[in-house]
PDB file of C-alpha atoms in Angstrom:
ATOM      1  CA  UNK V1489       5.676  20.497  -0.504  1.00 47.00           C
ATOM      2  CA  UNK V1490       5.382  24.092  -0.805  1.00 45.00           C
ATOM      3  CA  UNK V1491       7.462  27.417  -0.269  1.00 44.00           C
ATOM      4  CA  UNK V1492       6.383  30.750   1.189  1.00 43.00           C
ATOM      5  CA  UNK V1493       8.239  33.797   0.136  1.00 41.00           C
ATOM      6  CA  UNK V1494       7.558  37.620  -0.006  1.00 41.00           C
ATOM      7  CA  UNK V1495       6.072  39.114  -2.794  1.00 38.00           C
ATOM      8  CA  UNK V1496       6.201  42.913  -3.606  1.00 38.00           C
ATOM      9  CA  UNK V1497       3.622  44.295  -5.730  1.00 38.00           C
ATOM     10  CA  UNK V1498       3.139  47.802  -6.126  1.00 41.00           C
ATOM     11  CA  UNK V1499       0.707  50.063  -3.909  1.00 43.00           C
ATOM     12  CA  UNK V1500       0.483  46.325  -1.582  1.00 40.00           C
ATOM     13  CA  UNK V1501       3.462  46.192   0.109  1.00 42.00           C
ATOM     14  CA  UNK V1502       4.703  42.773   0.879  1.00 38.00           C
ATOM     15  CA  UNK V1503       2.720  39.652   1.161  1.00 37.00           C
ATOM     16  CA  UNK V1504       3.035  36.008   1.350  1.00 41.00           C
ATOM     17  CA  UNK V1505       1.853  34.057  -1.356  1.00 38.00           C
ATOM     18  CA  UNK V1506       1.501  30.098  -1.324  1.00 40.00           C
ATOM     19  CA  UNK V1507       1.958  27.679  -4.340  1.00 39.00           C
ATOM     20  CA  UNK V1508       1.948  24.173  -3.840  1.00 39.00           C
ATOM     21  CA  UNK V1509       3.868  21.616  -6.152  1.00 39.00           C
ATOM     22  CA  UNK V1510       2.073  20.874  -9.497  1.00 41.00           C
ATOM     23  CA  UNK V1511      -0.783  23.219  -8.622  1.00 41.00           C
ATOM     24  CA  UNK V1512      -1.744  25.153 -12.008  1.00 43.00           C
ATOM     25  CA  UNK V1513      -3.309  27.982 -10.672  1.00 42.00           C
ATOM     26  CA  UNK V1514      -3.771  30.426  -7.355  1.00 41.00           C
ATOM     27  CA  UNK V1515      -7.740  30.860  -6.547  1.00 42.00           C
ATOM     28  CA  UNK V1516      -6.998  34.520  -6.330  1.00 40.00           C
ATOM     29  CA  UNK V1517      -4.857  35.459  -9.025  1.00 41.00           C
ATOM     30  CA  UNK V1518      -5.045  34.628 -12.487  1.00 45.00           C
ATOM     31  CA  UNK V1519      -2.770  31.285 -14.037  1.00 43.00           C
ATOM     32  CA  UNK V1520      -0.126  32.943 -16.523  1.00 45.00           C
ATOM     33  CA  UNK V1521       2.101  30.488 -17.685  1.00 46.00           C
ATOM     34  CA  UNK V1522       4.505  27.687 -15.411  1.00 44.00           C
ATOM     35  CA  UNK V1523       6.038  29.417 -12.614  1.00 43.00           C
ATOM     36  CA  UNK V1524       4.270  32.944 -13.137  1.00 40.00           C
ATOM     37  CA  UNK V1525       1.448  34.212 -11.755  1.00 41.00           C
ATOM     38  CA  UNK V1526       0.304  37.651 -12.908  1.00 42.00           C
ATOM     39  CA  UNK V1527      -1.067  39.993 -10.371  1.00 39.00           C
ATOM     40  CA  UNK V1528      -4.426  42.253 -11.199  1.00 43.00           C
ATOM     41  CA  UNK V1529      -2.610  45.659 -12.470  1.00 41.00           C
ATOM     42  CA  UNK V1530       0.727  44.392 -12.316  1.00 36.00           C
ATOM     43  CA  UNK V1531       3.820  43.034 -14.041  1.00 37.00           C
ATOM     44  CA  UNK V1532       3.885  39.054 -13.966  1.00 38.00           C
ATOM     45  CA  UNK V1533       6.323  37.813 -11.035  1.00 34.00           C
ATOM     46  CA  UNK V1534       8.477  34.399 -11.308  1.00 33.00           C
ATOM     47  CA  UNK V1535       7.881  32.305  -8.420  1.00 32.00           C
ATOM     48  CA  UNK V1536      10.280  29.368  -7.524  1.00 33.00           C
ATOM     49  CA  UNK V1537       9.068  26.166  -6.056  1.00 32.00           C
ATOM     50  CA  UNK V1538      10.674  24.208  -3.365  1.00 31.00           C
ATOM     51  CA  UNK V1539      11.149  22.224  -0.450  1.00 31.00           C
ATOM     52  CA  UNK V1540      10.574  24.049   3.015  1.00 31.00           C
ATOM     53  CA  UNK V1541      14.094  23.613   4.841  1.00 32.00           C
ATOM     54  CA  UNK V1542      12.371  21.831   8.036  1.00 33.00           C
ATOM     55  CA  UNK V1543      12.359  18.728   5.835  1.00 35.00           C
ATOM     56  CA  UNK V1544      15.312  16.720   7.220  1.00 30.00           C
ATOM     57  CA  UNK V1545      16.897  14.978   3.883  1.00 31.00           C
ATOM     58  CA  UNK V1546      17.639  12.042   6.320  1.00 32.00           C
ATOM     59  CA  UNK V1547      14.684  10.699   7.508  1.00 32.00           C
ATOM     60  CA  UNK V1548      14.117   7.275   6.838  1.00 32.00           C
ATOM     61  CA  UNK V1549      11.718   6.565   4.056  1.00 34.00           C
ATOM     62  CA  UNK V1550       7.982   5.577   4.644  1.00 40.00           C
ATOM     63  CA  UNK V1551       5.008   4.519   2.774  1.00 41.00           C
ATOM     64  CA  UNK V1552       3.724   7.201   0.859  1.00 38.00           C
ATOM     65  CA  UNK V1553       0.247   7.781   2.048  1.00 39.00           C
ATOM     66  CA  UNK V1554      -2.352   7.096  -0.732  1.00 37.00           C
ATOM     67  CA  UNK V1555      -5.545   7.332   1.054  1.00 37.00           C
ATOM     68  CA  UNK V1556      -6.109  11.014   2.880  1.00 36.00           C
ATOM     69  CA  UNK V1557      -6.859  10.226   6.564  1.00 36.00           C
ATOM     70  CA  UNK V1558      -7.297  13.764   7.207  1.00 36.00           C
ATOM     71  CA  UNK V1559      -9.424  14.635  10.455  1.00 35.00           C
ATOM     72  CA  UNK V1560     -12.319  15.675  11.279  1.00 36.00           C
ATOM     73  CA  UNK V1561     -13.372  19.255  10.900  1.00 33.00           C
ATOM     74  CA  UNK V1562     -15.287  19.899  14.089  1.00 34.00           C
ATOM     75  CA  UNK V1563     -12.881  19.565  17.127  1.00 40.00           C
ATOM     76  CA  UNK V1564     -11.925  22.692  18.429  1.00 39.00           C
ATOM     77  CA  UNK V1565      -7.800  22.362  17.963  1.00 47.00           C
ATOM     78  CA  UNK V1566      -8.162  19.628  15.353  1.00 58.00           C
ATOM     79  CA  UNK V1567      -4.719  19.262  13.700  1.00 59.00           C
ATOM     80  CA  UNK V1568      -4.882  20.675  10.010  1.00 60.00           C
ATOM     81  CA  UNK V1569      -2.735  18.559   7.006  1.00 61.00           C
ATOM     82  CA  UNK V1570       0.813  19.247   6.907  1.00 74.00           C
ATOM     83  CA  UNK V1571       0.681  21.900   9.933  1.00 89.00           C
ATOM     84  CA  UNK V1572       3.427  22.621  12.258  1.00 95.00           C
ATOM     85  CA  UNK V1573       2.612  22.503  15.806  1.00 96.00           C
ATOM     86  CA  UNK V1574       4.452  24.047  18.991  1.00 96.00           C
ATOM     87  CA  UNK V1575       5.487  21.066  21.394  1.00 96.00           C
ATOM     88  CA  UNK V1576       3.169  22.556  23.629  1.00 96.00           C
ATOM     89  CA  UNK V1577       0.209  22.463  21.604  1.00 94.00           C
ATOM     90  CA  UNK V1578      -3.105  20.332  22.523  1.00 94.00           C
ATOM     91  CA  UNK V1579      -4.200  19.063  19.021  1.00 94.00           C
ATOM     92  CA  UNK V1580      -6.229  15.905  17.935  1.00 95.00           C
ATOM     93  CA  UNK V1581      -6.325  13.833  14.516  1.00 95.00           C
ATOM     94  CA  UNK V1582      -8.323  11.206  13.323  1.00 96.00           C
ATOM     95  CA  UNK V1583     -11.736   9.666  14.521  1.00 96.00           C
ATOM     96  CA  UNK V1584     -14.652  11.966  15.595  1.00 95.00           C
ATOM     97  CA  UNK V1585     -14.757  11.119  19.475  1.00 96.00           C
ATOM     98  CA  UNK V1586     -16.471   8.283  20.135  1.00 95.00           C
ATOM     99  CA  UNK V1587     -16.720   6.351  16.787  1.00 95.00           C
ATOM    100  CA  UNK V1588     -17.667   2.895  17.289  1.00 94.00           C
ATOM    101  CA  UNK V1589     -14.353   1.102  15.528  1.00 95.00           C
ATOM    102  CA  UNK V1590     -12.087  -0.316  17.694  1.00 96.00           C
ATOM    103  CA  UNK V1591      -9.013  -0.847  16.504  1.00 96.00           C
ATOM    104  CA  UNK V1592      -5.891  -2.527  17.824  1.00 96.00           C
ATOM    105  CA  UNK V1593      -2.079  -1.041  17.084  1.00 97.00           C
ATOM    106  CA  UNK V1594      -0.297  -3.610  14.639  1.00 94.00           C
ATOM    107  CA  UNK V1595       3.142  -2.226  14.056  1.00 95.00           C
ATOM    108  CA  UNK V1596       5.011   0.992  16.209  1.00 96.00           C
ATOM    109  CA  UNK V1597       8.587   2.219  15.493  1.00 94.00           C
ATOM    110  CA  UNK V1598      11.095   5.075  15.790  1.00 96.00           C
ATOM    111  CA  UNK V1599      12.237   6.503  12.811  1.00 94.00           C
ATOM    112  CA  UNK V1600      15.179   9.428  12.953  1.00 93.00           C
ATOM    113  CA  UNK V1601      12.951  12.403  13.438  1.00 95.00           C
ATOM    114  CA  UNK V1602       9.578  10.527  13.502  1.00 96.00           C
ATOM    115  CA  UNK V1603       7.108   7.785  15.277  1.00 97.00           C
ATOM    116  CA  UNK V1604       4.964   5.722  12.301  1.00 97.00           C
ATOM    117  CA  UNK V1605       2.442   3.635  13.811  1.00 97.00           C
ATOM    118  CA  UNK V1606       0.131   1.122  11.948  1.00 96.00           C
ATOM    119  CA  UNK V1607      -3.405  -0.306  13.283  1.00 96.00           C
ATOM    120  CA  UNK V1608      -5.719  -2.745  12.429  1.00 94.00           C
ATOM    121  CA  UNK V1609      -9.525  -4.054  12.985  1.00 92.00           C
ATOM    122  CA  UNK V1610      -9.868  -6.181  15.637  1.00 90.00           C
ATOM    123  CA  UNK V1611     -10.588  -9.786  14.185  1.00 82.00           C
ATOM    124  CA  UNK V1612     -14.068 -10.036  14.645  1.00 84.00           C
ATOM    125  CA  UNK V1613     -17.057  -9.605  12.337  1.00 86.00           C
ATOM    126  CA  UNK V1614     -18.764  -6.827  13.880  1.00 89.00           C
ATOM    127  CA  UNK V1615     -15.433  -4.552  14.415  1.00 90.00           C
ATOM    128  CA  UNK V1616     -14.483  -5.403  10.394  1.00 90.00           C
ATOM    129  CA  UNK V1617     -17.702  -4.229   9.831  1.00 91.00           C
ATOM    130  CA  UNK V1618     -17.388  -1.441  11.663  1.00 93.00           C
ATOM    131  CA  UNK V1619     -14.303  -0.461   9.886  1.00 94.00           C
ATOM    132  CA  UNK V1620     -15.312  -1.043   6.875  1.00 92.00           C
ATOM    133  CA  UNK V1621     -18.323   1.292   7.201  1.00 93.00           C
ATOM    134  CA  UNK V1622     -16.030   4.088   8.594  1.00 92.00           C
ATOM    135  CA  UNK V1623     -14.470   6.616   6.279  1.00 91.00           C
ATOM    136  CA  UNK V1624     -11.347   8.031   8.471  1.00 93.00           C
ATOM    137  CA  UNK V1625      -9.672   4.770   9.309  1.00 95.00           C
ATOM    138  CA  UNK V1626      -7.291   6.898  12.419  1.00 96.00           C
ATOM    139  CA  UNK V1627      -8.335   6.697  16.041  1.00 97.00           C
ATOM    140  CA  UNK V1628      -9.461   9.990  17.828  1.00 97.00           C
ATOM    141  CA  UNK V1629      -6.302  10.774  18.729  1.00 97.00           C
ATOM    142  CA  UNK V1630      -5.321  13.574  21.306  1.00 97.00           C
ATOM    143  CA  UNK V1631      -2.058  14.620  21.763  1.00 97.00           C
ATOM    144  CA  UNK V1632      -1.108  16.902  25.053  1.00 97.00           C
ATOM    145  CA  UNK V1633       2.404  17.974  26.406  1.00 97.00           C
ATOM    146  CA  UNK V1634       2.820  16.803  29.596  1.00 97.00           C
ATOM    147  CA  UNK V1635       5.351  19.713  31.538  1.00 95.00           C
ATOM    148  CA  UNK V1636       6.130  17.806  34.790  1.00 95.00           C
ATOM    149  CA  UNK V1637       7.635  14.701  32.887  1.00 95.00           C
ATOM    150  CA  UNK V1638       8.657  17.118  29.348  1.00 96.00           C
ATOM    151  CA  UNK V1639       6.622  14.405  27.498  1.00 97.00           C
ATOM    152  CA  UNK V1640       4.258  14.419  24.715  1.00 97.00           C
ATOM    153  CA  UNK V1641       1.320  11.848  25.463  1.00 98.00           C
ATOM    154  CA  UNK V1642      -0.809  10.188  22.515  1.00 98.00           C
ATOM    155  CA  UNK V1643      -3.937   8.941  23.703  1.00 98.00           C
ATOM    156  CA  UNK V1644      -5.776   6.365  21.128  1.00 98.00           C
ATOM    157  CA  UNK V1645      -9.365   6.215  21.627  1.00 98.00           C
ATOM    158  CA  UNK V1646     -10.751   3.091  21.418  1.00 97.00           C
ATOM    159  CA  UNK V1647      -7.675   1.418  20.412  1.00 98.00           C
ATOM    160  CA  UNK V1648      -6.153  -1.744  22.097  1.00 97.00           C
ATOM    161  CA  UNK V1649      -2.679  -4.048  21.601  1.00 97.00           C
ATOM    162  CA  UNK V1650      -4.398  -7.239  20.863  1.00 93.00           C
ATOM    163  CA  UNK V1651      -6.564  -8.149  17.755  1.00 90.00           C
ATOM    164  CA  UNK V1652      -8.581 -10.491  19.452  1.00 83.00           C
ATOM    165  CA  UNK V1653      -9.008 -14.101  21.220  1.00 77.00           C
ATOM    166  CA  UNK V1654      -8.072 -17.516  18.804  1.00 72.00           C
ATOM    167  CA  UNK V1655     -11.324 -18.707  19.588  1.00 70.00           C
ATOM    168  CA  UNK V1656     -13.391 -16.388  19.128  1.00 71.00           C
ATOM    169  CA  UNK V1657     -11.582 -15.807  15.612  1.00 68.00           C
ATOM    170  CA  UNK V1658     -12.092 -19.567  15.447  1.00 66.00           C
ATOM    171  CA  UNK V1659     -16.283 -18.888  15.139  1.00 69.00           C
ATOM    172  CA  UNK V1660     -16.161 -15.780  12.529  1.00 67.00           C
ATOM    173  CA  UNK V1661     -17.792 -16.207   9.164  1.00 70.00           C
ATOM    174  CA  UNK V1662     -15.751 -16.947   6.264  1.00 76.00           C
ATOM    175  CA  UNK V1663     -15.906 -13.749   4.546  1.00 84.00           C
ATOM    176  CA  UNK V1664     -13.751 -12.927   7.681  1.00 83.00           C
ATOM    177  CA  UNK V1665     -10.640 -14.620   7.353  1.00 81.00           C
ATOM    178  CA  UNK V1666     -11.734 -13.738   3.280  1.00 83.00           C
ATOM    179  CA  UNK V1667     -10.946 -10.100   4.216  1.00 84.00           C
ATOM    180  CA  UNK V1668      -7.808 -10.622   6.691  1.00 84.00           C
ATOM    181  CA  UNK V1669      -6.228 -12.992   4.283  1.00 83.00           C
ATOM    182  CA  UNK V1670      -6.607 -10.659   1.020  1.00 84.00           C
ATOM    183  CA  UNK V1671      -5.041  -8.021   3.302  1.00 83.00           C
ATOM    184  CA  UNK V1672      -2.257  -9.799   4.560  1.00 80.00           C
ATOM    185  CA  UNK V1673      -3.407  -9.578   8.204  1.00 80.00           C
ATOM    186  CA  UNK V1674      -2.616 -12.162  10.768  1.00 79.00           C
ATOM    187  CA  UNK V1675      -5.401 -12.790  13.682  1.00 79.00           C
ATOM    188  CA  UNK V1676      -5.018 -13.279  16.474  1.00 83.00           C
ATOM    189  CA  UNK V1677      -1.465 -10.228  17.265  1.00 88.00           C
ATOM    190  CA  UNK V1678      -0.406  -8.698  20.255  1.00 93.00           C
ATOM    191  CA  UNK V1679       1.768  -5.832  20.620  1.00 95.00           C
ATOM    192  CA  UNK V1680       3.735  -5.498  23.900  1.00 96.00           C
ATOM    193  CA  UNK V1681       3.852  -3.084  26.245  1.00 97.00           C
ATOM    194  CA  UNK V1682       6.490  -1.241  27.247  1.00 96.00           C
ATOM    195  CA  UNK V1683       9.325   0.398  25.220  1.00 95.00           C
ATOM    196  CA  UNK V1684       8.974   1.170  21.490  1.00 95.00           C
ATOM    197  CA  UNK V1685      12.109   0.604  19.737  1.00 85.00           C
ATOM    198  CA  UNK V1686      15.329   3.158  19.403  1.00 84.00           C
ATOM    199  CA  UNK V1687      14.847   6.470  20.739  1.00 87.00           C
ATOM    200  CA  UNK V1688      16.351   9.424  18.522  1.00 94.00           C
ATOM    201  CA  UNK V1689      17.294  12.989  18.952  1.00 95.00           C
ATOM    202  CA  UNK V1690      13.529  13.965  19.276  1.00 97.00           C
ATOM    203  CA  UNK V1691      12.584  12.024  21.979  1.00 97.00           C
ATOM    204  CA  UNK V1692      13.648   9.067  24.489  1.00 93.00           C
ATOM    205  CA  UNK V1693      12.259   6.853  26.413  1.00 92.00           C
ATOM    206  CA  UNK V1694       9.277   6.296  24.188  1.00 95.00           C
ATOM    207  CA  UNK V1695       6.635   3.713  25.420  1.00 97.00           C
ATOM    208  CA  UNK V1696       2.798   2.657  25.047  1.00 98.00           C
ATOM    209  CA  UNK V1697       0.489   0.941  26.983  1.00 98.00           C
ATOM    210  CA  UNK V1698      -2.739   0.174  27.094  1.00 97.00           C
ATOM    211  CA  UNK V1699      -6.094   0.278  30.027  1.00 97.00           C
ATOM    212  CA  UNK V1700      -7.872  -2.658  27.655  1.00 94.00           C
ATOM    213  CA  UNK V1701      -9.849   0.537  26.076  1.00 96.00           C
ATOM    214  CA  UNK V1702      -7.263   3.368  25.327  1.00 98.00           C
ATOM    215  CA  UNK V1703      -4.292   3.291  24.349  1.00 98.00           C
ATOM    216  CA  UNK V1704      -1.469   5.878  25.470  1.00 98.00           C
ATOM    217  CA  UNK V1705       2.146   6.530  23.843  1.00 98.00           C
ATOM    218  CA  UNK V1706       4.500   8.522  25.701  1.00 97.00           C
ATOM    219  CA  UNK V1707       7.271  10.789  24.219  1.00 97.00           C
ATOM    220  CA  UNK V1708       9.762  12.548  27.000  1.00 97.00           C
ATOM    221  CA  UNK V1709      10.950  14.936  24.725  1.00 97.00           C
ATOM    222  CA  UNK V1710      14.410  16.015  23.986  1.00 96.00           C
ATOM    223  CA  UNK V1711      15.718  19.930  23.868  1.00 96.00           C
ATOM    224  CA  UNK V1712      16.046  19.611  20.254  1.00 97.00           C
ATOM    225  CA  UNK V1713      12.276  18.977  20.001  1.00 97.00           C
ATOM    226  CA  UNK V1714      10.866  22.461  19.012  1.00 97.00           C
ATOM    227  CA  UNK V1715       7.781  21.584  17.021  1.00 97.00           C
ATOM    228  CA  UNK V1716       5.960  18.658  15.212  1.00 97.00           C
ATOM    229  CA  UNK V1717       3.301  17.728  12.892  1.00 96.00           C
ATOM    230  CA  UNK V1718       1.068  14.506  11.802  1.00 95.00           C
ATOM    231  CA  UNK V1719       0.610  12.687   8.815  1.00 94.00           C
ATOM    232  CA  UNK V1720      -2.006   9.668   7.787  1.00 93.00           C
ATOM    233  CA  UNK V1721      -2.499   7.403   5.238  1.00 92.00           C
ATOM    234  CA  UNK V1722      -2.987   3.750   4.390  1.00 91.00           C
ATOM    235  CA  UNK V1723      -0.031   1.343   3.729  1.00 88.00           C
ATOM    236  CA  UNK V1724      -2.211  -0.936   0.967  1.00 85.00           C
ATOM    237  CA  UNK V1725      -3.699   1.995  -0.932  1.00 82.00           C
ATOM    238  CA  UNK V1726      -7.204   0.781  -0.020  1.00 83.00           C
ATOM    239  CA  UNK V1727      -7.672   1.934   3.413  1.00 88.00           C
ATOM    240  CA  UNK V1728      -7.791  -1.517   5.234  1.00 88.00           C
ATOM    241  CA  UNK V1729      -4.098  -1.222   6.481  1.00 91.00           C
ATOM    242  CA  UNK V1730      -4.240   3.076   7.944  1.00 95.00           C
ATOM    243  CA  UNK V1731      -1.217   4.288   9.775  1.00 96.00           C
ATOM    244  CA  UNK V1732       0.044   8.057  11.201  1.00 97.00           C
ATOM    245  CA  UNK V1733       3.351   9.693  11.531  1.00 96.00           C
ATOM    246  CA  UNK V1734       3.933  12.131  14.191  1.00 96.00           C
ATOM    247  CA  UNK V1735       7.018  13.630  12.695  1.00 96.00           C
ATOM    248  CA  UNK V1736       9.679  16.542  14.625  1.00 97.00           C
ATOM    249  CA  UNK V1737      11.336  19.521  13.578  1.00 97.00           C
ATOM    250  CA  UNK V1738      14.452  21.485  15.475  1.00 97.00           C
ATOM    251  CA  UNK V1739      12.830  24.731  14.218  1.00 95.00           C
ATOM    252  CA  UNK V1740       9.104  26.380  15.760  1.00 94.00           C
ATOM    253  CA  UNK V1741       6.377  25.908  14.583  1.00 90.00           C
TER     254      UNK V1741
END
């Protein structure tokens, strides 16, 4: 968490200056004891650390991510960690586009101000395989707002709502059902389609579905819906069990 707030130096003017929790020093400016930083020329100024205000205190707690899923640095509108995002905005997260890991969606659910969702390899040898050679465990995910319906629309690349056929699970190698038992997996799962859970004072009406290769969550978004940001991680600690949080804010981005 971190807290912007104006500094005023002499012969500067003001200036924002960001210090994130726990961090011991500022790459520009010089460390000069806990909560000071001392400017080049200057007096040392007391900075306080804090929550942003955006931060609803009653959201609903989650798995605190312990594996960075951050994305990938190339796509033009890529969404950066911990950035706020206009409702509007066209940003993607995850997978570089076309990455070879299909993945199937294991658990989706409303929260108060958020949508968690948690995926899974298919249960095959090849697609473990796959995911196990892959360092960003997250779908290519693209998220668009859609004006004629007021909707935000998540598009999963890649990504399906069923692990994978009995039989074909049936003929894997052993090492398989090694890797989804140590995990706590269970193959074959199916999500439905259709409606995901509760809506909240975000959104309604939230659904997903899937074309057997993409799958697509829709948002219609509520007026209270002003901006929103994504956050990734892995629910084990090890990567094998990756989710994201698309998570909403009353205030702009």
């Amino acid at each position: 968490m971190s807290t912007v707030r104006p500094l005023l130096c002499p012969g500067a003017g003001i200036f924002p200056l960001r210090l994130l929790r726990g961090q011991a020093h500022h790459p520009r400016f010089p460390y000069a004891g806990p909560h000071t930083v001392r400017f080049p020329h200057t007096v040392p100024i007391s900075i306080g650390v804090g929550a942003r205000p955006r931060d609803h205190a009653g959201a609903p707690p989650v798995p605190t991510p312990t594996e960075s899923a951050g994305p990938d640095a190339a796509p033009v509108g890529a969404q950066l960690p911990g950035a706020w995002n206009d409702r509007e905005a066209q940003v993607s997260f995850g997978m570089s586009p076309g990455t070879d890991c299909p993945l199937a969606v294991f658990d989706a659910r409303v929260g108060l101000n958020d949508l968690s969702v948690s995926l899974v390899p298919l249960g095959s040898g090849p697609d473990i395989q796959s995911f196990l050679e892959t360092d960003i465990r997250i779908p290519h995910t693209s998220v668009s707002y859609d004006s004629g319906a007021d909707a935000l629309v998540l598009r999963l690349e890649n990504t399906v709502l069923e692990t994978g056929d009995p039989a074909e699970a049936a003929g894997n190698d052993d090492w398989v059902f090694d890797f989804i038992g140590e995990h706590g997996l269970r193959y074959p799962h199916s999500f439905p389609m259709g409606s995901i859970g509760e809506d909240n004072r975000f959104f309604e009406r939230a659904a997903i579905s899937t074309d057997g290769t993409d799958t697509t969550i829709t948002l219609r978004l509520t007026g209270k819906a002003m901006s929103y940001r994504v956050e990734s991680g892995s629910l084990d600690g090890e990567g094998m069990l990756p989710y994201f949080r698309i998570l909403f804010s009353e205030e702009p981005a």
